[in-house]
């Protein structure tokens, strides 16, 4: 089944404790993105990647890192999480030449 | 002023009613996406359109590039249509600007 998977789905952590949210897609898509969703603000792009080893900042990249060492994986790294990073995070992918984005199920992160 | 604005923010309807959700944008674009976010949080891409109209089942999306406006219509609405509907516009290779969504509740 074609899908985007994220892990974990739920995470409660404390300020400053490094964490990684994994994202994997099995559709051989070139493009992958990370978004955060906050009440009243909607979805905002954090980082995106156009292919292996090619990443770029979105609208709200501060406090986040990403890597794209393999085509299928696009992990989101929070080196020192803070409470303002409490949010619902989505990973998405799409194929070059198409516009349909496939979203992961979301990761709800709470930073205390 | 948000670059992508949706109206209304919240919408309630009785089963069977015709629903319209609007999206206006201020950035120059060539296409627009409509997404559906289920109550459980999952997001599904409904349409991408660059002109005219697209139809999928009971869903119809229209766009007017000159007026920078798009509408999503749901005919014969059903409680399972209850969701948040989000429009998004691309402004770079893979950058999207999202509206804040319209929460639709359809009651039996």
PDB file of C-alpha atoms in Angstrom, chain B residues 4 9 20 33 43 51 55 58 62 64 67 69-70 73 76-77 79 81-82 106:
ATOM      1  CA  UNK B   4      -4.704  32.829   1.610  1.00  0.00           C
ATOM      2  CA  UNK B   9     -14.249  29.542   9.274  1.00  0.00           C
ATOM      3  CA  UNK B  20     -19.927  26.193  -0.521  1.00  0.00           C
ATOM      4  CA  UNK B  33      -5.041  22.717  -3.911  1.00  0.00           C
ATOM      5  CA  UNK B  43      -5.058  14.947   5.508  1.00  0.00           C
ATOM      6  CA  UNK B  51      -8.498  26.641 -14.369  1.00  0.00           C
ATOM      7  CA  UNK B  55     -15.596  17.250 -10.160  1.00  0.00           C
ATOM      8  CA  UNK B  58     -20.253  15.034  -4.907  1.00  0.00           C
ATOM      9  CA  UNK B  62     -13.902  25.889  -9.315  1.00  0.00           C
ATOM     10  CA  UNK B  64     -11.046  31.963 -11.263  1.00  0.00           C
ATOM     11  CA  UNK B  67     -10.199  37.074  -9.575  1.00  0.00           C
ATOM     12  CA  UNK B  69     -10.738  32.997  -5.985  1.00  0.00           C
ATOM     13  CA  UNK B  70     -11.693  29.352  -5.699  1.00  0.00           C
ATOM     14  CA  UNK B  73     -18.909  22.827  -3.380  1.00  0.00           C
ATOM     15  CA  UNK B  76     -26.138  16.470  -1.139  1.00  0.00           C
ATOM     16  CA  UNK B  77     -23.960  16.801   1.961  1.00  0.00           C
ATOM     17  CA  UNK B  79     -22.429  13.567   7.937  1.00  0.00           C
ATOM     18  CA  UNK B  81     -18.378  15.009   4.862  1.00  0.00           C
ATOM     19  CA  UNK B  82     -17.753  16.554   8.286  1.00  0.00           C
ATOM     20  CA  UNK B 106     -23.064  18.071   8.729  1.00  0.00           C
TER      21      UNK B 106
END
